[in-house]
CSV table of C-alpha atoms in Angstrom, one decimal:
chain,number,residue,atom,x,y,z
A,1,MET,CA,44.2,-170.4,128.5
A,2,GLU,CA,44.2,-174.0,129.9
A,3,ARG,CA,46.2,-175.2,127.0
A,4,ASP,CA,48.9,-172.7,127.7
A,5,LEU,CA,48.9,-173.8,131.4
A,6,LEU,CA,49.3,-177.4,130.3
A,7,ALA,CA,52.3,-176.5,128.2
A,8,LYS,CA,53.8,-174.6,131.1
A,9,LEU,CA,53.2,-177.6,133.4
A,10,LEU,CA,54.8,-180.0,131.0
A,11,VAL,CA,57.9,-177.8,130.7
A,12,ASN,CA,58.2,-177.5,134.5
A,13,LEU,CA,57.7,-181.2,135.1
A,14,THR,CA,60.4,-182.0,132.6
A,15,ARG,CA,62.8,-179.4,133.9
A,16,SER,CA,62.3,-180.2,137.6
A,17,HIS,CA,65.3,-181.2,139.6
A,18,ASP,CA,63.4,-184.3,140.8
A,19,GLY,CA,63.1,-185.5,137.2
A,20,VAL,CA,59.3,-185.9,137.6
A,21,LEU,CA,58.9,-186.3,133.8
A,22,SER,CA,61.7,-187.6,131.7
A,23,GLN,CA,62.3,-186.7,128.1
A,24,ALA,CA,61.5,-190.3,127.1
A,25,GLU,CA,58.2,-190.2,129.1
A,26,LEU,CA,57.3,-186.9,127.4
A,27,ILE,CA,58.0,-188.3,124.0
A,28,LYS,CA,55.9,-191.4,124.7
A,29,GLY,CA,53.0,-189.2,125.9
A,30,PHE,CA,53.1,-187.1,122.7
A,31,GLU,CA,53.3,-190.3,120.6
A,32,SER,CA,50.1,-191.5,122.3
A,33,VAL,CA,48.4,-188.2,121.6
A,34,LEU,CA,49.4,-188.2,118.0
A,35,SER,CA,48.2,-191.8,117.5
A,36,THR,CA,44.7,-190.7,118.5
A,37,LEU,CA,44.7,-187.2,116.9
A,38,GLU,CA,42.6,-188.2,113.9
A,39,ASP,CA,39.8,-189.4,116.2
A,40,ALA,CA,40.2,-186.4,118.6
A,41,VAL,CA,39.5,-184.0,115.7
A,42,ASN,CA,36.0,-185.2,115.5
A,43,ASP,CA,35.2,-183.9,119.0
A,44,ALA,CA,37.7,-181.0,119.0
A,45,PRO,CA,38.4,-179.7,115.5
A,46,LYS,CA,41.1,-177.3,116.7
A,47,ALA,CA,43.1,-180.1,118.4
A,48,PRO,CA,45.9,-180.0,115.8
A,49,GLU,CA,46.3,-176.2,116.4
A,50,PHE,CA,46.3,-176.6,120.2
A,51,LEU,CA,48.8,-179.4,120.1
A,52,GLY,CA,51.0,-177.3,117.8
A,53,ARG,CA,51.0,-174.5,120.4
A,54,ILE,CA,52.1,-177.0,123.1
A,55,PHE,CA,54.8,-178.3,120.8
A,56,GLY,CA,55.9,-174.7,120.1
A,57,LYS,CA,56.2,-174.1,123.8
A,58,MET,CA,58.3,-177.2,124.2
A,59,ILE,CA,60.7,-175.9,121.5
A,60,VAL,CA,61.0,-172.3,122.7
A,61,GLU,CA,61.6,-173.5,126.3
A,62,ASN,CA,64.4,-175.9,125.0
A,63,VAL,CA,62.6,-179.0,126.3
A,64,MET,CA,62.4,-180.6,122.8
A,65,SER,CA,63.8,-179.7,119.4
A,66,LEU,CA,61.9,-178.9,116.2
A,67,LYS,CA,63.7,-181.9,114.6
A,68,GLU,CA,62.3,-184.2,117.3
A,69,ILE,CA,58.8,-182.7,117.1
A,70,GLY,CA,58.9,-183.1,113.3
A,71,ARG,CA,59.9,-186.8,113.7
A,72,LEU,CA,57.0,-187.4,116.0
A,73,ILE,CA,54.5,-185.7,113.7
A,74,GLY,CA,56.0,-187.5,110.6
A,75,GLU,CA,55.6,-190.9,112.3
A,76,GLY,CA,52.3,-189.9,113.9
A,77,GLY,CA,48.9,-191.5,113.5
A,78,GLU,CA,47.7,-195.1,113.7
A,79,GLU,CA,50.2,-195.8,111.0
A,80,ALA,CA,53.4,-194.0,110.1
A,81,ARG,CA,52.9,-190.8,108.1
A,82,GLN,CA,49.1,-191.1,108.4
A,83,LEU,CA,48.8,-187.6,110.0
A,84,VAL,CA,50.8,-186.1,107.1
A,85,GLU,CA,48.8,-187.9,104.4
A,86,ILE,CA,45.4,-186.7,105.8
A,87,GLY,CA,46.7,-183.1,106.3
A,88,LEU,CA,46.7,-183.0,110.1
A,89,GLY,CA,50.5,-183.3,110.3
A,90,GLY,CA,50.7,-180.0,108.4
A,91,ASP,CA,48.3,-178.3,110.7
A,92,VAL,CA,50.2,-179.4,113.7
A,93,ILE,CA,53.7,-178.4,112.4
A,94,GLY,CA,52.2,-175.1,111.0
A,95,SER,CA,50.7,-174.2,114.4
A,96,THR,CA,54.0,-175.1,116.0
A,97,LEU,CA,55.9,-172.7,113.7
A,98,GLY,CA,53.2,-170.1,114.2
A,99,MET,CA,53.5,-170.3,118.0
A,100,ILE,CA,57.3,-170.0,117.8
A,101,LYS,CA,57.1,-166.9,115.5
A,102,LYS,CA,54.5,-165.3,117.8
A,103,GLU,CA,56.6,-166.0,121.0
A,104,ARG,CA,60.1,-165.3,119.7
A,105,GLY,CA,59.8,-163.5,116.3
A,106,GLU,CA,60.6,-164.5,112.8
A,107,SER,CA,64.4,-164.3,113.2
A,108,VAL,CA,64.4,-166.9,116.0
A,109,LEU,CA,61.9,-169.0,114.0
A,110,ASN,CA,64.2,-169.0,111.0
A,111,GLU,CA,67.2,-169.9,113.3
A,112,ILE,CA,65.3,-172.8,114.8
A,113,ARG,CA,64.1,-174.0,111.4
A,114,GLY,CA,67.6,-173.8,109.9
A,115,SER,CA,69.3,-175.7,112.8
A,116,SER,CA,66.6,-178.4,112.6
A,117,CYS,CA,67.1,-179.3,108.9
A,118,LEU,CA,63.4,-179.9,108.8
A,119,ARG,CA,61.9,-179.9,105.3
A,120,LEU,CA,58.4,-178.5,105.4
A,121,GLU,CA,57.7,-180.1,102.1
A,122,ASP,CA,57.8,-183.4,103.9
A,123,PHE,CA,54.6,-182.4,105.8
A,124,ARG,CA,52.5,-181.7,102.7
A,125,PRO,CA,50.0,-184.5,101.9
A,126,SER,CA,50.4,-186.2,98.5
A,127,HIS,CA,46.8,-185.3,97.6
A,128,PRO,CA,45.7,-181.7,97.0
A,129,ASN,CA,44.1,-181.3,100.5
A,130,ARG,CA,46.8,-178.9,101.8
A,131,SER,CA,47.1,-177.6,105.3
A,132,ARG,CA,46.2,-173.9,105.2
A,133,ILE,CA,48.2,-173.4,108.4
A,134,LEU,CA,51.4,-174.9,107.0
A,135,GLU,CA,51.1,-173.2,103.6
A,136,THR,CA,51.8,-169.8,105.2
A,137,PHE,CA,55.4,-170.8,105.9
A,138,PHE,CA,56.3,-171.5,102.3
């Protein structure tokens, strides 16, 4: 429940007429969260799923694009592509897609995916430890 409220708050702060939270500030905040996600999972194992739901809300509310979210996840971690290589990137992007599908349906999800030119294969780790969440979208 609180995570859904957080997503709603971020949307409202970004969309406010006063410009309380700029797009650049939102992106910088998400970069910070993604850089510490691997450590956060130790205390909160569902953190990638919760973050994916927040990202999904940003997309369905037209605050950020799937392409931008994909870029952030792809570059995320202490080093570039680290989250993807350890499988957390796939969990985040899979949860993001799941939230979009749940909120807006499969046809809207397919439209968003198509317009983003995002390749889901890019979020599969090179080792066999696949993201079970991402795999449902192949």
